[in-house]
mmCIF file of C-alpha atoms in Angstrom:
data_model
loop_
_atom_site.group_PDB
_atom_site.id
_atom_site.type_symbol
_atom_site.label_atom_id
_atom_site.label_comp_id
_atom_site.label_asym_id
_atom_site.label_seq_id
_atom_site.Cartn_x
_atom_site.Cartn_y
_atom_site.Cartn_z
ATOM 1 C CA ASN V 27 -3.269 75.125 42.193
ATOM 2 C CA ILE V 28 -0.694 77.810 41.441
ATOM 3 C CA ILE V 29 -2.899 80.595 42.778
ATOM 4 C CA ARG V 30 -3.636 78.636 45.950
ATOM 5 C CA LEU V 31 0.066 77.920 46.437
ATOM 6 C CA ALA V 32 0.944 81.580 45.812
ATOM 7 C CA GLU V 33 -1.682 82.685 48.355
ATOM 8 C CA GLU V 34 -0.250 80.272 50.935
ATOM 9 C CA PHE V 35 3.227 81.635 50.261
ATOM 10 C CA ILE V 36 2.077 85.270 50.495
ATOM 11 C CA SER V 37 0.234 84.550 53.744
ATOM 12 C CA ARG V 38 3.573 83.678 55.405
ATOM 13 C CA TYR V 39 4.676 87.293 54.968
ATOM 14 C CA GLU V 40 3.033 90.643 55.545
ATOM 15 C CA ARG V 41 0.902 91.179 52.452
ATOM 16 C CA ASN V 42 2.099 94.764 51.946
ATOM 17 C CA LYS V 43 5.735 93.591 51.830
ATOM 18 C CA VAL V 44 5.174 91.115 48.985
ATOM 19 C CA LYS V 45 5.580 92.296 45.392
ATOM 20 C CA LEU V 46 4.235 90.289 42.462
ATOM 21 C CA VAL V 47 5.133 89.776 38.829
ATOM 22 C CA VAL V 48 2.005 88.184 37.377
ATOM 23 C CA ILE V 49 2.168 86.048 34.233
ATOM 24 C CA GLY V 50 -1.041 84.988 32.503
ATOM 25 C CA LYS V 51 -4.682 86.031 32.378
ATOM 26 C CA LYS V 52 -5.919 83.887 35.242
ATOM 27 C CA GLY V 53 -3.192 85.059 37.584
ATOM 28 C CA TYR V 54 -3.853 88.666 36.647
ATOM 29 C CA ALA V 55 -7.632 88.248 37.045
ATOM 30 C CA TYR V 56 -7.073 86.844 40.533
ATOM 31 C CA PHE V 57 -4.429 89.318 41.734
ATOM 32 C CA LYS V 58 -5.652 92.499 39.962
ATOM 33 C CA ASN V 59 -7.102 93.895 43.216
ATOM 34 C CA TYR V 60 -3.619 93.604 44.699
ATOM 35 C CA LYS V 61 -2.547 96.730 42.770
ATOM 36 C CA GLU V 62 0.051 98.163 45.133
ATOM 37 C CA GLY V 63 1.933 94.873 45.146
ATOM 38 C CA ILE V 64 2.096 94.214 41.392
ATOM 39 C CA LEU V 65 5.406 95.227 39.813
ATOM 40 C CA HIS V 66 4.734 93.856 36.306
ATOM 41 C CA THR V 67 2.074 91.894 34.470
ATOM 42 C CA TYR V 68 2.473 89.728 31.386
ATOM 43 C CA VAL V 69 -0.832 88.717 29.796
ATOM 44 C CA GLY V 70 -1.712 87.658 26.287
ATOM 45 C CA LEU V 71 0.903 84.942 26.006
ATOM 46 C CA ASN V 72 -1.862 82.496 25.004
ATOM 47 C CA GLY V 73 0.094 79.498 26.233
ATOM 48 C CA LYS V 74 2.940 80.162 23.823
ATOM 49 C CA TYR V 75 6.531 80.545 24.911
ATOM 50 C CA SER V 76 8.308 83.684 23.789
ATOM 51 C CA ASP V 77 12.033 84.139 24.230
ATOM 52 C CA LYS V 78 11.537 87.912 24.258
ATOM 53 C CA VAL V 79 9.010 87.739 27.104
ATOM 54 C CA SER V 80 11.249 85.316 28.987
ATOM 55 C CA GLN V 81 14.112 87.803 28.772
ATOM 56 C CA GLU V 82 11.837 90.663 29.866
ATOM 57 C CA ILE V 83 10.625 88.721 32.877
ATOM 58 C CA CYS V 84 14.149 87.731 33.878
ATOM 59 C CA LYS V 85 15.338 91.318 33.450
ATOM 60 C CA ALA V 86 12.421 92.682 35.525
ATOM 61 C CA LEU V 87 13.096 90.194 38.331
ATOM 62 C CA CYS V 88 16.829 90.911 38.347
ATOM 63 C CA GLN V 89 16.282 94.695 38.304
ATOM 64 C CA ALA V 90 13.856 94.495 41.211
ATOM 65 C CA PHE V 91 16.408 92.480 43.164
ATOM 66 C CA LEU V 92 19.480 94.540 42.245
ATOM 67 C CA SER V 93 17.718 97.862 42.908
ATOM 68 C CA GLY V 94 16.823 96.707 46.405
ATOM 69 C CA ASP V 95 13.053 96.810 45.816
ATOM 70 C CA VAL V 96 12.943 93.171 46.910
ATOM 71 C CA ASP V 97 15.198 91.094 49.154
ATOM 72 C CA GLU V 98 14.422 87.748 47.572
ATOM 73 C CA VAL V 99 12.668 86.504 44.453
ATOM 74 C CA TYR V 100 10.531 83.376 44.434
ATOM 75 C CA ILE V 101 8.736 81.910 41.445
ATOM 76 C CA ALA V 102 5.508 79.905 41.671
ATOM 77 C CA TYR V 103 5.003 77.703 38.631
ATOM 78 C CA THR V 104 3.850 74.263 37.569
ATOM 79 C CA ARG V 105 6.672 71.751 37.311
ATOM 80 C CA PHE V 106 6.082 69.276 34.508
ATOM 81 C CA LYS V 107 6.766 65.624 35.287
ATOM 82 C CA ASN V 108 4.871 63.791 32.549
ATOM 83 C CA ALA V 109 1.646 64.102 30.573
ATOM 84 C CA LEU V 110 -0.409 62.933 33.547
ATOM 85 C CA THR V 111 1.546 64.536 36.367
ATOM 86 C CA ASN V 112 2.562 68.063 37.197
ATOM 87 C CA LYS V 113 3.113 69.798 40.497
ATOM 88 C CA ALA V 114 2.711 73.379 41.660
ATOM 89 C CA VAL V 115 5.935 74.572 43.314
ATOM 90 C CA VAL V 116 7.481 77.744 44.690
ATOM 91 C CA GLU V 117 11.241 77.979 44.139
ATOM 92 C CA LYS V 118 13.752 80.579 45.145
ATOM 93 C CA PHE V 119 15.056 82.409 42.073
ATOM 94 C CA LEU V 120 17.196 85.110 43.669
ATOM 95 C CA ASN V 121 19.228 85.531 46.096
ATOM 96 C CA ILE V 122 21.409 82.660 44.943
ATOM 97 C CA ASP V 123 22.594 80.627 47.921
ATOM 98 C CA SER V 124 26.260 79.762 47.866
ATOM 99 C CA LYS V 125 26.332 77.816 51.123
ATOM 100 C CA ASP V 126 26.251 74.501 49.228
ATOM 101 C CA ALA V 127 29.363 75.439 47.271
ATOM 102 C CA GLN V 128 32.567 73.927 48.521
ATOM 103 C CA GLU V 129 35.571 76.103 49.171
ATOM 104 C CA ILE V 130 37.999 74.889 46.521
ATOM 105 C CA ASP V 131 40.605 77.104 44.979
ATOM 106 C CA TYR V 132 40.260 77.081 41.213
ATOM 107 C CA ILE V 133 42.396 78.893 38.721
ATOM 108 C CA LEU V 134 40.005 81.110 36.799
ATOM 109 C CA GLU V 135 40.766 82.929 33.564
ATOM 110 C CA PRO V 136 40.437 85.975 33.236
ATOM 111 C CA ASN V 137 39.067 86.294 36.820
ATOM 112 C CA ALA V 138 36.184 85.117 38.996
ATOM 113 C CA ALA V 139 34.340 88.448 38.943
ATOM 114 C CA ARG V 140 34.240 88.626 35.144
ATOM 115 C CA ILE V 141 33.194 84.997 34.801
ATOM 116 C CA LEU V 142 30.367 85.461 37.295
ATOM 117 C CA GLU V 143 29.374 88.719 35.613
ATOM 118 C CA GLU V 144 28.824 86.820 32.362
ATOM 119 C CA LEU V 145 27.583 83.477 33.687
ATOM 120 C CA ILE V 146 25.029 84.562 36.288
ATOM 121 C CA PRO V 147 22.771 86.424 33.810
ATOM 122 C CA GLU V 148 22.876 83.410 31.460
ATOM 123 C CA TYR V 149 22.148 81.058 34.366
ATOM 124 C CA LEU V 150 19.185 83.146 35.519
ATOM 125 C CA LEU V 151 17.820 83.444 31.983
ATOM 126 C CA ALA V 152 18.108 79.671 31.521
ATOM 127 C CA ARG V 153 16.236 79.091 34.802
ATOM 128 C CA ALA V 154 13.505 81.564 33.801
ATOM 129 C CA ARG V 155 13.164 79.852 30.414
ATOM 130 C CA LEU V 156 12.974 76.434 32.020
ATOM 131 C CA MET V 157 10.289 77.537 34.476
ATOM 132 C CA LEU V 158 8.190 79.160 31.750
ATOM 133 C CA LEU V 159 8.577 76.180 29.428
ATOM 134 C CA GLU V 160 7.617 73.743 32.187
ATOM 135 C CA ALA V 161 4.576 75.859 33.076
ATOM 136 C CA PHE V 162 3.438 76.040 29.442
ATOM 137 C CA THR V 163 4.109 72.328 28.937
ATOM 138 C CA SER V 164 2.078 71.496 32.050
ATOM 139 C CA GLU V 165 -0.780 73.695 30.829
ATOM 140 C CA HIS V 166 -0.793 72.042 27.405
ATOM 141 C CA ALA V 167 -0.614 68.569 28.959
ATOM 142 C CA CYS V 168 -3.611 69.368 31.177
ATOM 143 C CA ARG V 169 -5.536 70.667 28.176
ATOM 144 C CA LEU V 170 -4.596 67.551 26.214
ATOM 145 C CA MET V 171 -5.866 65.293 28.991
ATOM 146 C CA ALA V 172 -9.074 67.346 29.349
ATOM 147 C CA MET V 173 -9.717 67.155 25.607
ATOM 148 C CA LYS V 174 -8.982 63.422 25.573
ATOM 149 C CA THR V 175 -11.429 62.870 28.429
ATOM 150 C CA ALA V 176 -14.051 65.057 26.743
ATOM 151 C CA THR V 177 -13.616 63.153 23.475
ATOM 152 C CA GLU V 178 -13.979 59.793 25.241
ATOM 153 C CA ASN V 179 -17.086 61.023 27.079
ATOM 154 C CA ALA V 180 -18.576 62.333 23.818
ATOM 155 C CA LYS V 181 -17.937 58.984 22.077
ATOM 156 C CA GLU V 182 -19.510 57.146 25.008
ATOM 157 C CA LEU V 183 -22.553 59.461 24.904
ATOM 158 C CA LEU V 184 -22.834 59.043 21.127
ATOM 159 C CA ASP V 185 -22.720 55.248 21.450
ATOM 160 C CA SER V 186 -25.428 55.269 24.126
ATOM 161 C CA LEU V 187 -27.609 57.611 22.012
ATOM 162 C CA VAL V 188 -27.178 55.391 18.919
ATOM 163 C CA LEU V 189 -28.157 52.358 21.011
ATOM 164 C CA LEU V 190 -31.209 54.210 22.356
ATOM 165 C CA ARG V 191 -32.194 55.293 18.811
ATOM 166 C CA ASN V 192 -31.878 51.705 17.575
ATOM 167 C CA LYS V 193 -33.997 50.387 20.464
ATOM 168 C CA VAL V 194 -36.723 52.993 19.806
ATOM 169 C CA ARG V 195 -36.672 52.244 16.072
ATOM 170 C CA GLN V 196 -36.868 48.477 16.741
ATOM 171 C CA ALA V 197 -39.755 49.018 19.169
ATOM 172 C CA ASN V 198 -41.621 51.079 16.533
ATOM 173 C CA ILE V 199 -41.047 48.400 13.869
ATOM 174 C CA THR V 200 -42.226 45.681 16.255
ATOM 175 C CA ARG V 201 -45.338 47.734 17.163
ATOM 176 C CA GLU V 202 -46.170 48.299 13.463
ATOM 177 C CA ILE V 203 -45.760 44.570 12.676
ATOM 178 C CA ILE V 204 -48.040 43.686 15.581
ATOM 179 C CA GLU V 205 -50.627 46.201 14.317
ATOM 180 C CA ILE V 206 -50.457 44.725 10.781
ATOM 181 C CA VAL V 207 -50.734 41.153 12.051
ATOM 182 C CA SER V 208 -53.634 42.148 14.340
ATOM 183 C CA ALA V 209 -55.420 43.883 11.455
ATOM 184 C CA ALA V 210 -54.937 40.826 9.197
ATOM 185 C CA GLU V 211 -56.315 38.512 11.903
ATOM 186 C CA ALA V 212 -59.282 40.830 12.426
ATOM 187 C CA LEU V 213 -60.093 40.739 8.680
ATOM 188 C CA LYS V 214 -59.981 36.901 8.633
ATOM 189 C CA GLY V 215 -62.585 37.005 11.147
#
């Protein structure tokens, strides 16, 4: 679902103008022929969250944006809702829109520039962490549901095979009893 959503998103733009940061083996396997558009790849995470990798990804995205390599940064990931529900989404990560902010004069200590200089990197890192954690949680939830379904199907198959075995065994016992009774009747004469 993520790859399909990413392809739909990329198709809205000229393909040569889109740059990718690919996270995960399946994403890399799909987009590996898109070499000129891949800025970074992160594979081998094995479904495990790493704070170090999260910081690297956030840093790579911010550097690409601040250096002017990209105008905007969007992230496609799976948003976790509950164990049964998750949704593939594409969200804007950078350029942060300030049009929703109201113009209110606040007194800021030491000053607005310094506060933003310290808060924005923490905000972006927290968003990157959240997106990665939701994606990993969604993946694990899907695996959990697949394993639960497989286990239920295996139990159902086992029960049907045990029933079939019992029916065959009962049919063999019945056949042998009939043969013994028939032989005894034949000897009586």
